[in-house]
Short mmCIF file of C-alpha atoms and ligand atoms in Angstrom, two decimals:
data_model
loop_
_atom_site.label_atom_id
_atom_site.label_comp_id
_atom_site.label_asym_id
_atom_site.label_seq_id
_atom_site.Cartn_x
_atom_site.Cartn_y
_atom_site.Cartn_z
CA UNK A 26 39.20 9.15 -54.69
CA UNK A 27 40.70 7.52 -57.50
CA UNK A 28 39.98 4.32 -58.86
CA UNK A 29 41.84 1.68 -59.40
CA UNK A 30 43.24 0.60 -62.88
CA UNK A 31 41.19 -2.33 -64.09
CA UNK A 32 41.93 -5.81 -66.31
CA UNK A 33 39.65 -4.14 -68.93
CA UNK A 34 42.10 -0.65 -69.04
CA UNK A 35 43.79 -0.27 -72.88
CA UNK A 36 46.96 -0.19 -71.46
CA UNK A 37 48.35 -3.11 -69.04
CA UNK A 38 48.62 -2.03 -65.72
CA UNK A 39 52.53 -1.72 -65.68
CA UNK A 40 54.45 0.76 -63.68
CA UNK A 41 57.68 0.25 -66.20
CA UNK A 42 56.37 -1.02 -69.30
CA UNK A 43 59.67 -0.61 -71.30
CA UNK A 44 61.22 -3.46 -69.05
CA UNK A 45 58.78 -5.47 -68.01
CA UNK A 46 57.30 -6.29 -71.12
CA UNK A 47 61.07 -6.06 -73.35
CA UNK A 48 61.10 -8.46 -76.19
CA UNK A 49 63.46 -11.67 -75.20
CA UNK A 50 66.19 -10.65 -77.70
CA UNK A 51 66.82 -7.16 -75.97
CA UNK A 52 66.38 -8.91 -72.26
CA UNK A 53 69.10 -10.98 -73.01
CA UNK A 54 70.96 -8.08 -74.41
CA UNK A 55 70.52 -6.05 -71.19
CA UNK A 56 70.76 -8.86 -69.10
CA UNK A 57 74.71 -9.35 -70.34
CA UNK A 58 75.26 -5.93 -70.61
CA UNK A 59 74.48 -5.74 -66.61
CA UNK A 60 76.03 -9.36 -65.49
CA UNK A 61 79.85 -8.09 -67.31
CA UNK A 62 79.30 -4.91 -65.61
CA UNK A 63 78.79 -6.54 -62.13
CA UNK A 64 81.60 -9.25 -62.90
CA UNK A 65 83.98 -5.99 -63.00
CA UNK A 66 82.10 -4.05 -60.40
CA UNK A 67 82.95 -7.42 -58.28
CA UNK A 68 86.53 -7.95 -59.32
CA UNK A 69 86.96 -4.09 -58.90
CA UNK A 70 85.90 -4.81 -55.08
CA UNK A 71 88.27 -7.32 -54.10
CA UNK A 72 86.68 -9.42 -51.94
CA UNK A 73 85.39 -12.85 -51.17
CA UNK A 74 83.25 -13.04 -54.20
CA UNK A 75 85.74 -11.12 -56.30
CA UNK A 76 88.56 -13.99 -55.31
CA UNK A 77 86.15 -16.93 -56.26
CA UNK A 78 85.33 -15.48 -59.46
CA UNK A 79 89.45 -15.50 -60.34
CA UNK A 80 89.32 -19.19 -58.92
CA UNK A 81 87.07 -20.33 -61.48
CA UNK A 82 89.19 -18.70 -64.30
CA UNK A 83 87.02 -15.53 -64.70
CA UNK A 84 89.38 -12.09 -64.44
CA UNK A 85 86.92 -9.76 -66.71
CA UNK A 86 83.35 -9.04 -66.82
CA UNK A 87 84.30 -9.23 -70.91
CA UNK A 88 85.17 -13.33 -70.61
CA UNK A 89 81.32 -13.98 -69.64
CA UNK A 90 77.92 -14.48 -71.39
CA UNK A 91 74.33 -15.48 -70.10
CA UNK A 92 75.20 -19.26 -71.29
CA UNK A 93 78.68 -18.98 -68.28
CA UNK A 94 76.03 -18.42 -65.68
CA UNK A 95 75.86 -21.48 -64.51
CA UNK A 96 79.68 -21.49 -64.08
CA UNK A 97 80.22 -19.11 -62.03
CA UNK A 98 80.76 -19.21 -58.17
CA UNK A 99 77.57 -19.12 -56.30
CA UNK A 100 76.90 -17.65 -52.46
CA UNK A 101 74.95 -18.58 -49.88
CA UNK A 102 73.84 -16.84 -46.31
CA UNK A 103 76.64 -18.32 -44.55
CA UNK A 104 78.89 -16.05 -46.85
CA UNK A 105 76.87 -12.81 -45.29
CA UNK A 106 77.06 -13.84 -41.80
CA UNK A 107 80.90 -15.28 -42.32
CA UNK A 108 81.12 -11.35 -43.41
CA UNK A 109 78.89 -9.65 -40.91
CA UNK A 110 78.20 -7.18 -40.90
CA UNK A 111 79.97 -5.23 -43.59
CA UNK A 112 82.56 -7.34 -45.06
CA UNK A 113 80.67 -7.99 -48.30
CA UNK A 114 80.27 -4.65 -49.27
CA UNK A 115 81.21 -3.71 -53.35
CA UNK A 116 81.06 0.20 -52.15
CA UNK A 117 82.67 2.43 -49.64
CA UNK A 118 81.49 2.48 -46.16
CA UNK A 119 80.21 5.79 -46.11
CA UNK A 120 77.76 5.36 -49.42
CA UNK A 121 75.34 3.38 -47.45
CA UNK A 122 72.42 4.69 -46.16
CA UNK A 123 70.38 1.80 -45.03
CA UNK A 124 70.41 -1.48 -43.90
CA UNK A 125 67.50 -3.84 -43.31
CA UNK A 126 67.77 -7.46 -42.39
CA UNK A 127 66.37 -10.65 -41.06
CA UNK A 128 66.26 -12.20 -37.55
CA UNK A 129 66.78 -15.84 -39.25
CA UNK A 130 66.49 -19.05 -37.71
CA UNK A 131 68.61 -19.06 -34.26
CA UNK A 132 68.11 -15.51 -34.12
CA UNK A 133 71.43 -14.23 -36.01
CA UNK A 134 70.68 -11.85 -37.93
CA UNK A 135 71.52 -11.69 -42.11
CA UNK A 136 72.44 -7.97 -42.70
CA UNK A 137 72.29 -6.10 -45.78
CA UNK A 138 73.22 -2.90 -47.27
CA UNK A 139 71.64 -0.09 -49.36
CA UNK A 140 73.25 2.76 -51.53
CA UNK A 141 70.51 5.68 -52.44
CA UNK A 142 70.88 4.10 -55.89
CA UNK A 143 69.98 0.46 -54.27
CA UNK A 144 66.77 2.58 -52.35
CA UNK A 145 65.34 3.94 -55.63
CA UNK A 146 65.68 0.97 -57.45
CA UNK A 147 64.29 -1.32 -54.21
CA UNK A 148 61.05 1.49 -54.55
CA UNK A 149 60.57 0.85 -58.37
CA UNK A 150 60.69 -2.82 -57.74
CA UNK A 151 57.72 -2.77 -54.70
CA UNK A 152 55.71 -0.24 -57.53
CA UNK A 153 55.84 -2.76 -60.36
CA UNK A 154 54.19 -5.14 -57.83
CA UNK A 155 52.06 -2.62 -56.57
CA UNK A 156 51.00 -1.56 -60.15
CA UNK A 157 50.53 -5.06 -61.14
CA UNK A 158 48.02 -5.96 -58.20
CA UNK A 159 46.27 -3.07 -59.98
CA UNK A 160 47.45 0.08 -58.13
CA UNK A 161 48.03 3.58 -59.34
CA UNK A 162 48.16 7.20 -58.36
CA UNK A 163 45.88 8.02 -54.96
CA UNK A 164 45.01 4.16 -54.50
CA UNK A 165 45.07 3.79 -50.66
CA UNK A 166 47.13 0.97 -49.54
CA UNK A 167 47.20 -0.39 -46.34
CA UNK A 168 50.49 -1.39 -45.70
CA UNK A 169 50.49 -4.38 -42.68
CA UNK A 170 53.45 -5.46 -43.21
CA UNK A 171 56.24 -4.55 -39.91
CA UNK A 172 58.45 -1.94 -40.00
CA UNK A 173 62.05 -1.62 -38.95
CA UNK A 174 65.04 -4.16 -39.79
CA UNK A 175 62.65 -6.16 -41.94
CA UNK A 176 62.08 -5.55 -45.27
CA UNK A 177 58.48 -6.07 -45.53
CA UNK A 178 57.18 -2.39 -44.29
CA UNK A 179 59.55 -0.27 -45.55
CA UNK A 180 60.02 -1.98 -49.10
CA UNK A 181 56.45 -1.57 -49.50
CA UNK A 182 56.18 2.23 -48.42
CA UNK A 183 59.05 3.09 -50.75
CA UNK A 184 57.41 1.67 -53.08
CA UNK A 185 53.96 2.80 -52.82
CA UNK A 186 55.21 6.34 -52.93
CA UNK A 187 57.33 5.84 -55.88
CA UNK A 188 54.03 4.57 -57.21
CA UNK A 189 52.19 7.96 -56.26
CA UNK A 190 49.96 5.61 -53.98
CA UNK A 191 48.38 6.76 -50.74
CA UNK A 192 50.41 4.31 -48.37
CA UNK A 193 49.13 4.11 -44.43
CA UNK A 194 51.89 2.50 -42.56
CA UNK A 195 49.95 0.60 -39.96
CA UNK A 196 52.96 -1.85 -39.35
CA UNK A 197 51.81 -5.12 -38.04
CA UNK A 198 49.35 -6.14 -34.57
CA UNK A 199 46.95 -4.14 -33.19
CA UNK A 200 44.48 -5.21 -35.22
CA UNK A 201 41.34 -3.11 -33.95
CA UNK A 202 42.64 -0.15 -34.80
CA UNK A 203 43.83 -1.84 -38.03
CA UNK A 204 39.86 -2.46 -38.59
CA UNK A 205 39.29 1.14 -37.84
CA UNK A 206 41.26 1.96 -40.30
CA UNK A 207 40.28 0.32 -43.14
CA UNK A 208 37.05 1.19 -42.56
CA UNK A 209 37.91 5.15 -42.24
CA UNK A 210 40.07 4.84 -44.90
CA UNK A 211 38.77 2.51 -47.53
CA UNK A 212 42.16 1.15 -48.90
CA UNK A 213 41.69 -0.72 -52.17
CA UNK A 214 45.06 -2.66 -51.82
CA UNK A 215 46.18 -4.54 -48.21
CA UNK A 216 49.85 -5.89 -48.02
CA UNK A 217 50.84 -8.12 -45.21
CA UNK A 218 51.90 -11.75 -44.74
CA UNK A 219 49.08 -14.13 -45.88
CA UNK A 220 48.55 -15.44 -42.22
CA UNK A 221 47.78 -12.10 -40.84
CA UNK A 222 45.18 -10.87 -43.74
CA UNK A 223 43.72 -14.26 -42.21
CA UNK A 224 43.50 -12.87 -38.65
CA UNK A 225 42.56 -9.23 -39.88
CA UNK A 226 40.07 -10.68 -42.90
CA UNK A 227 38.26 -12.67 -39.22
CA UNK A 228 38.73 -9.34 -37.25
CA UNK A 229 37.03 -7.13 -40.04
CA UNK A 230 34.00 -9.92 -40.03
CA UNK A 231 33.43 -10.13 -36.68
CA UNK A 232 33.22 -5.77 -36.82
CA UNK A 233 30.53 -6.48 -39.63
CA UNK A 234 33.08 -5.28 -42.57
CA UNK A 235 32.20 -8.06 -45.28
CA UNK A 236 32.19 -7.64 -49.32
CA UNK A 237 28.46 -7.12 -49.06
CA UNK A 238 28.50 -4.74 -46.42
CA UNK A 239 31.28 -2.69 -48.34
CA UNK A 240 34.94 -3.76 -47.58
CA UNK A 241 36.88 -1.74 -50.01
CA UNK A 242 39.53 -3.78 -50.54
CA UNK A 243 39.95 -5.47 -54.31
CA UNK A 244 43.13 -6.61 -54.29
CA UNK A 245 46.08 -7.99 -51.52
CA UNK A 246 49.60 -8.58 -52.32
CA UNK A 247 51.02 -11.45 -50.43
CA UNK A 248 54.28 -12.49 -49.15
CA UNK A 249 57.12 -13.36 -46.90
CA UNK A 250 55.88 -16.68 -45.51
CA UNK A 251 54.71 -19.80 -47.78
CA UNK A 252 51.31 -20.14 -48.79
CA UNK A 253 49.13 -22.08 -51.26
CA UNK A 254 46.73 -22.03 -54.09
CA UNK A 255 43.93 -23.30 -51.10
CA UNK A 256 45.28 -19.99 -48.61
CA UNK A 257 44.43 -18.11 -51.75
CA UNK A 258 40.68 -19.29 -52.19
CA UNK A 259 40.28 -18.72 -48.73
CA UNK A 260 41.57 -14.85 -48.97
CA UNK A 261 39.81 -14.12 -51.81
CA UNK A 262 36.51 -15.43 -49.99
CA UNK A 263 37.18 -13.99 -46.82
CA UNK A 264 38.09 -10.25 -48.03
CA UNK A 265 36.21 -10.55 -51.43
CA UNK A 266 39.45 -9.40 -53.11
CA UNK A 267 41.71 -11.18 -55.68
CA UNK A 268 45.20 -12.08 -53.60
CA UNK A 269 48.68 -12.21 -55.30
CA UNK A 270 51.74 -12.79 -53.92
CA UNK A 271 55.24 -11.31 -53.73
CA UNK A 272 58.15 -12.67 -52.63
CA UNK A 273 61.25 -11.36 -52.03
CA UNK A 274 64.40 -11.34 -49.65
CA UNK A 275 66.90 -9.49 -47.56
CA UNK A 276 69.68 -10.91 -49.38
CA UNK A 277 68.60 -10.23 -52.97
CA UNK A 278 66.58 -6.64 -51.89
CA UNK A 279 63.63 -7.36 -50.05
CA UNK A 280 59.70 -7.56 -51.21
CA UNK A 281 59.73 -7.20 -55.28
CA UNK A 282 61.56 -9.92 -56.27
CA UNK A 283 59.21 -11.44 -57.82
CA UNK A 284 55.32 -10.42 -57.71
CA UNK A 285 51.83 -11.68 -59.42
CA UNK A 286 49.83 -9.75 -61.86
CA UNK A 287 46.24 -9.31 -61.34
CA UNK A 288 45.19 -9.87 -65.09
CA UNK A 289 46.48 -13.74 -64.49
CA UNK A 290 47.21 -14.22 -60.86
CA UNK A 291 49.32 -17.29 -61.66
CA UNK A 292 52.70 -17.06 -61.06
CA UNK A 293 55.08 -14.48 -60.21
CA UNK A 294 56.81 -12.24 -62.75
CA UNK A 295 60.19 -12.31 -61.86
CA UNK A 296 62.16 -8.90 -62.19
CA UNK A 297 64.57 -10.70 -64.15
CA UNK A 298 65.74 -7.12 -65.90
CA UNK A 299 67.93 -6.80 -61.99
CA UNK A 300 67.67 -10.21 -60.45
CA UNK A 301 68.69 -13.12 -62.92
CA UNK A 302 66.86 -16.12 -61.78
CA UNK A 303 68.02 -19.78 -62.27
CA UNK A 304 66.56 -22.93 -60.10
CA UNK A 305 69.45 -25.68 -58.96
CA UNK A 306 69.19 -29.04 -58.01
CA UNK A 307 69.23 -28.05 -54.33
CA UNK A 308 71.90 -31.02 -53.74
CA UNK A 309 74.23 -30.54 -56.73
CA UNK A 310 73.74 -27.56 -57.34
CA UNK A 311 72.89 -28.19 -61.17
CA UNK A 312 70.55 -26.56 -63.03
CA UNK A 313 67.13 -28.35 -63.37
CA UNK A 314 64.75 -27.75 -66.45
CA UNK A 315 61.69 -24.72 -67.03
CA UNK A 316 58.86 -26.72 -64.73
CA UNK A 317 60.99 -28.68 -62.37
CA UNK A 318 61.25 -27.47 -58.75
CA UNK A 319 64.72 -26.10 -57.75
CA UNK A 320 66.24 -23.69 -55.62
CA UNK A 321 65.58 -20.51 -56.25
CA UNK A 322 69.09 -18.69 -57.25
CA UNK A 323 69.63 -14.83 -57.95
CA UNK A 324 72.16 -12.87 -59.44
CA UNK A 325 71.67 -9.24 -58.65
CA UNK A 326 72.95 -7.38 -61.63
CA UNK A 327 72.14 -3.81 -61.12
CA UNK A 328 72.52 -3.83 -56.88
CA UNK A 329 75.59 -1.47 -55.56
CA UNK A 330 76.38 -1.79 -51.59
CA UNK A 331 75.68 -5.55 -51.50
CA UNK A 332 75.43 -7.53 -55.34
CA UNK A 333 75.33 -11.32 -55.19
CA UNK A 334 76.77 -13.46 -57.67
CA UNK A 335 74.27 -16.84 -58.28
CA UNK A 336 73.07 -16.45 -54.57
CA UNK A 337 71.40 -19.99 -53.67
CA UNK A 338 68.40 -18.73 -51.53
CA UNK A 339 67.29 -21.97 -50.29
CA UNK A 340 63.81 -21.42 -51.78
CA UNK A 341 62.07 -24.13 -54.31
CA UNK A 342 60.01 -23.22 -56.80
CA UNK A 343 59.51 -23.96 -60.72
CA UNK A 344 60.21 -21.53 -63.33
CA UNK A 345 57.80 -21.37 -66.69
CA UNK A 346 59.07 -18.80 -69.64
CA UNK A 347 55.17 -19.06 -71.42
CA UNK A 348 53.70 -15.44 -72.26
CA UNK A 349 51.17 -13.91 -69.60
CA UNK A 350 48.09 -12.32 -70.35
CA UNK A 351 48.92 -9.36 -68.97
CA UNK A 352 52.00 -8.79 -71.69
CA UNK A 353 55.01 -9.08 -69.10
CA UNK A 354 57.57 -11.18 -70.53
CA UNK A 355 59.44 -11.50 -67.63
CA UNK A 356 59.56 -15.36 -66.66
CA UNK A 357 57.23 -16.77 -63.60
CA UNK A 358 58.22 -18.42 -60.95
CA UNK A 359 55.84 -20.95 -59.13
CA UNK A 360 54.64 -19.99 -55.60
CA UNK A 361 57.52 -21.17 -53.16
CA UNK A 362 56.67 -24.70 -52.19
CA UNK A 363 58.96 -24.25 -49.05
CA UNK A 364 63.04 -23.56 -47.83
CA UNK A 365 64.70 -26.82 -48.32
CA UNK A 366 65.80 -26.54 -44.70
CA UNK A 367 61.82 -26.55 -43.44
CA UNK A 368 61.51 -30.30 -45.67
CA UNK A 369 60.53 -32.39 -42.78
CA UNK A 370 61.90 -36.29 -43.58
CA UNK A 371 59.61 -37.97 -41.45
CA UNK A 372 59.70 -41.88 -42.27
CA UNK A 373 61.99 -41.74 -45.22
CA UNK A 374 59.15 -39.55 -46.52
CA UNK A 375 60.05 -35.75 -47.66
CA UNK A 376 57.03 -32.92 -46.89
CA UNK A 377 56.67 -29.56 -46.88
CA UNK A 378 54.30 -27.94 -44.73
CA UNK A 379 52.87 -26.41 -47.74
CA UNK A 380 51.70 -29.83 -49.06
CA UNK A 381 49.68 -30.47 -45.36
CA UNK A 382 47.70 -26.80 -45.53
CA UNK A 383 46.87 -27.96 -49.05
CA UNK A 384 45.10 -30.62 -47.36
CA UNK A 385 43.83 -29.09 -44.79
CA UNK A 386 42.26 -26.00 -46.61
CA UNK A 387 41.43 -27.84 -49.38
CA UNK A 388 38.19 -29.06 -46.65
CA UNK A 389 35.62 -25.64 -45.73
CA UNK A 390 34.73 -27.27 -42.69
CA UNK A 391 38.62 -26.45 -41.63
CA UNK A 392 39.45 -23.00 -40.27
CA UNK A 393 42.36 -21.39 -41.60
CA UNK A 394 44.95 -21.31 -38.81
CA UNK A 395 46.79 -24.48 -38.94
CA UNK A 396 50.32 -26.17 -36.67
CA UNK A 397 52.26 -29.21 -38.11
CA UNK A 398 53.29 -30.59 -34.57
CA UNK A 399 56.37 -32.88 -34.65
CA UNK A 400 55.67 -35.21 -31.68
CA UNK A 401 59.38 -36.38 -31.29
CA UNK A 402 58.46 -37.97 -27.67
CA UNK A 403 58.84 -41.41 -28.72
CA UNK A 404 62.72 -40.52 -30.01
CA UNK A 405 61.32 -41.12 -33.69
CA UNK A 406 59.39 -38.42 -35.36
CA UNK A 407 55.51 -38.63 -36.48
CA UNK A 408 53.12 -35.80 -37.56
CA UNK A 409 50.07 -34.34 -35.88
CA UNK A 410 48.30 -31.50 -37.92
CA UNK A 411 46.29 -29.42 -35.81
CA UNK A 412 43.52 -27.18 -36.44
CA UNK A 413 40.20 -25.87 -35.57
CA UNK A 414 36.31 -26.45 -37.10
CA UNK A 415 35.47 -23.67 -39.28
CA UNK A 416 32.93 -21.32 -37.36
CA UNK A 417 29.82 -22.92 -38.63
CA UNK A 418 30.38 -26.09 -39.53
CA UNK A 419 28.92 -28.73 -38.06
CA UNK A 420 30.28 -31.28 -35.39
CA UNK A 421 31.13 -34.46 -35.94
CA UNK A 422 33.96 -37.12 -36.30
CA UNK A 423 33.99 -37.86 -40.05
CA UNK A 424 36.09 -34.57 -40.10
CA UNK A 425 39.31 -35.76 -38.99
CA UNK A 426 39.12 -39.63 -40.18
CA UNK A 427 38.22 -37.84 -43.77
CA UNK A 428 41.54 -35.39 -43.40
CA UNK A 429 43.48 -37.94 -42.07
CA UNK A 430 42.63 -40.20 -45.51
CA UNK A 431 43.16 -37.26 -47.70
CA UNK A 432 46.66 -36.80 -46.01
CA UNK A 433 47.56 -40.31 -46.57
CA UNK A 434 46.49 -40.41 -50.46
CA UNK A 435 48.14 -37.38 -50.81
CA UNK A 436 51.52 -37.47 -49.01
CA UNK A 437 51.90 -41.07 -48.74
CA UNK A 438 52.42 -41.01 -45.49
CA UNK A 439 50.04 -41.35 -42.11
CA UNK A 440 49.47 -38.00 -40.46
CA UNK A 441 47.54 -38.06 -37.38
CA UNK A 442 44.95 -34.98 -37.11
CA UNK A 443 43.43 -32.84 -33.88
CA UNK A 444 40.66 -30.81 -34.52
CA UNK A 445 41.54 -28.67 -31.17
CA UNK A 446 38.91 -26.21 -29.62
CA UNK A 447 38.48 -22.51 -31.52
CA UNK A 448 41.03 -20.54 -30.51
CA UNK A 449 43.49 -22.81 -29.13
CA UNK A 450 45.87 -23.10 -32.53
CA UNK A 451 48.51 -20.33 -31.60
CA UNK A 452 48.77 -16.96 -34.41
CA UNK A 453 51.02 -15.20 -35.14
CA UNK A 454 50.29 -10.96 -35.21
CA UNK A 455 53.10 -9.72 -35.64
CA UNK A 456 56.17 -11.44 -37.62
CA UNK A 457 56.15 -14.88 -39.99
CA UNK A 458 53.64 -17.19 -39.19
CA UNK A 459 55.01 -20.47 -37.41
CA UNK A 460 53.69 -23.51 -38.90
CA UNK A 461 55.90 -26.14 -37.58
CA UNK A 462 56.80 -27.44 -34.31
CA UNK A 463 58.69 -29.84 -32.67
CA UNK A 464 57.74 -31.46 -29.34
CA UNK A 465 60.13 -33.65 -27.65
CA UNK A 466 58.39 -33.68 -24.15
CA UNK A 467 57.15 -31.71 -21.98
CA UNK A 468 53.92 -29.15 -23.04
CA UNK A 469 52.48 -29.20 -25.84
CA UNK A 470 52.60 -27.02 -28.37
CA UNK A 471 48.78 -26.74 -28.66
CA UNK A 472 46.73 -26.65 -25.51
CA UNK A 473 44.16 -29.43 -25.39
CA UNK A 474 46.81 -31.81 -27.95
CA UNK A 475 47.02 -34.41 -25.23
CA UNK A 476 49.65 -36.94 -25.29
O1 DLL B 29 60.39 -11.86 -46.27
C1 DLL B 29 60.87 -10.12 -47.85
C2 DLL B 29 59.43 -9.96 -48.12
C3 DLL B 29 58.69 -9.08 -47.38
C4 DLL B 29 58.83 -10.67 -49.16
C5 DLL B 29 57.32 -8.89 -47.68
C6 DLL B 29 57.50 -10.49 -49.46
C7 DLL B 29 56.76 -9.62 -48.73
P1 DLL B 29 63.24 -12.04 -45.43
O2 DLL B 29 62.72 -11.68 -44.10
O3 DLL B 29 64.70 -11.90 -45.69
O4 DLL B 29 62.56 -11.20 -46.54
O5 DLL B 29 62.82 -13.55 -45.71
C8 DLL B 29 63.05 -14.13 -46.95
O6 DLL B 29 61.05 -15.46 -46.76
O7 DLL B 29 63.87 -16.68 -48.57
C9 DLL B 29 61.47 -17.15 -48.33
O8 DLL B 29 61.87 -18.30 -47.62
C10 DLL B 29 60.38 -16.42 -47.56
N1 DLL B 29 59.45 -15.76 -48.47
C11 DLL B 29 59.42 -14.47 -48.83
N2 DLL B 29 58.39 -14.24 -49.67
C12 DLL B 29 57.77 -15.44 -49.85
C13 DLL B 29 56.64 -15.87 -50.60
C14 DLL B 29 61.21 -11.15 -46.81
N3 DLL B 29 55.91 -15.06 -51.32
C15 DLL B 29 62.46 -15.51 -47.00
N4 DLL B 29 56.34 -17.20 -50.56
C16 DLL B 29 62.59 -16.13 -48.36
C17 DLL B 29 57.07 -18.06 -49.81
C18 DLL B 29 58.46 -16.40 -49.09
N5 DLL B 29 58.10 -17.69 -49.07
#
């Protein structure tokens, strides 16, 4: 079998060195180059984005520069589904040959559209990420992540082949034979959403598959859902590998946005070469400086069925421009902090769920599947967090007074806790993890989270 590439290998583990490691000068270069091109690709189209581009004075890819980005007309989801499912399209009907998609909150679904072009550059994008977690020709990688209308299973296989990997498409759920897999197999590299390498990282103990006893796995690559700094420590423990994420979306391509390199594993490189990154003040719509949180926003200069011009994607993150270890120079975004529609306000107070599982992972005795319950029966809205001991660890009640104090300090705000019996917090096999619910009466969301 071959090995995987390793931190200590003369040449950086890059699948296209040439762009991911250009010299700021010629990014720039390319990057204009590609934004004029898709101005007049845009204009060429005649449609929506096309007309609000000649609203804001813009009739030639020629009038604009990098420093007119922020400018220019922006989109947003509601310009997809206002369009659904075809309406956006820059090429004729009959050049696409996929589309993927995402079930969205409320169920309606955001549609997108590949060319062959879009598929082969989609594939190079999931390599780079692939290559940077360390993967190469004949690495096995078990691929977790579901196939069909989402983008997470396919992305990844393109990709993986591109790559010259050894991809097994498992999909998502039925995680025995998952276990039986991996230990037929021995994949070096697992992809799936965070919460599930959870589930199968538990699954693979419980069969005896540890580090010690000879996992194979060295490295996972991460995405889809939000998840911290603490989720990563408890991967990395759990499956004795080093996790990275990736993040990506329908609207922009899919997974390979944006992915972490295993030399650093801090921060994601963003593929800024296709995808022109800027973060916004999520309310004006301004742009905010390097190392201030902002919505994430993407201008796809090299897509052909579906480009986006400055598409807001609701995601908040911080951008940093410092070199990496690992010689990309493509910037870094932070890990997503959270969708500014999944803020909860609760008292005149703004969270993120990400900010409670720092908490609550941030404690060992705490197992790793967590709910944020909003208990809206009293018509205002207050905060349980609910989750289970950590096999192991002892009983007691210092447990939740001590994570309900390290809530407090940390989120100024009071945030009742349940410790609920093993078992009992609901996963999620197949699909995003749910971390948030409301409860306005009725059961609860939790068995055994009385009233
Ligand atoms: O989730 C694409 C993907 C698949 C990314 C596999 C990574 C791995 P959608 O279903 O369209 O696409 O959902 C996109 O998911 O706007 C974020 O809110 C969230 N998201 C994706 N990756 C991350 C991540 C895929 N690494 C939406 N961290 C995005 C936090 C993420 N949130």
């Amino acid at each position: 079998m071959l090995a995987m590439r390793s931190d200590n290998d003369s040449s950086p583990p890059m699948f296209e060195p040439d762009a991911e490691a250009l010299p700021a000068e010629q990014l720039a270069a390319l990057q204009t180059r590609r934004l004029r091109g898709l101005i007049d690709r845009l204009l060429a189209a005649d449609g929506l984005q096309a007309g609000r581009l000649r609203d804001s004075g813009v009739t030639s890819g020629a009038d604009v520069g990098l420093d007119d980005l922020p400018r220019l007309p922006t989109t947003a989801k509601q310009d997809l589904w206002d369009s659904y499912p075809f309406g956006l399209l820059a090429v004729p009907r009959d050049r696409v040959v996929a589309v993927h998609g995402s079930s969205g909150t409320g169920g309606r679904p955001t549609l997108v559209a590949y060319t062959k072009g879009d598929i082969a550059l989609w594939s190079r994008m999931c390599a780079r990420a692939l290559a940077a977690a360390g993967a190469g020709r004949g690495t096995v990688v078990h691929n977790a992540y579901g196939y069909g209308l989402f983008t997470g299973g396919l992305g990844i296989h393109q990709g993986a082949i591109e790559l010259g990997a050894t991809v097994v498409p498992v999909s998502g759920g039925m995680t025995a034979r998952q276990v039986t897999l991996i230990a037929d197999l021995q994949p070096e590299v697992l992809t799936c959403t965070p919460s599930y390498a959870i589930r199968l990282g538990e699954a693979l103990a419980e069969a005896g598959l540890t580090k010690e006893s000879g996992l194979s796995l060295k490295a996972g690559v991460f995405g889809a859902e939000p998840w911290t700094q603490e989720m990563r420590s408890r991967l990395n423990e759990l499956l004795g590998i080093t996790a990275l994420d990736i993040y990506g979306l329908s609207e922009v391509i899919g997974p390979g946005v944006a992915s972490e390199c295993i030399v650093a594993a801090n921060g994601l490189h963003v593929n800024e070469d296709h995808f022109l990154v800027e973060t916004l003040d999520p309310v004006t719509g301004e742009p905010v400086p390097h190392g201030t949180p902002g919505e994430l926003t993407f201008t796809t200069v090299t897509k052909e069925a579906l480009p986006l011009l400055r598409y807001r994607t609701g995601d908040i993150a911080t951008l940093r421009p410092d070199p990496c270890p690992c010689g990309r120079t493509l910037v870094r975004m932070s890990k997503v902090m959270g969708r500014k529609d999944d803020m909860l306000v609760i008292r005149g107070v703004n969270v993120y769920p990400s900010e409670i599982e720092r908490v609550l992972l941030g404690e060992p005795s705490v197992a790793s599947d967590y709910l944020v319950v909003v208990d809206e029966r009293g018509g205002g809205s207050d905060l349980i967090a609910c989750c289970e001991r950590a096999a192991g660890s002892p009983p007691g009640n210092q447990l939740r007074g001590g994570l309900e104090h390290d809530l407090r300090e940390t989120l100024g705000l009071r945030v009742a806790v349940a410790i609920v019996p093993p078992g009992t917090v609901p996963r999620t096999e197949v699909g995003k993890a749910v971390r948030v619910r409301r409860w306005s009466g009725g059961e609860p969301p939790v068995p055994g989270l009385d009233g």
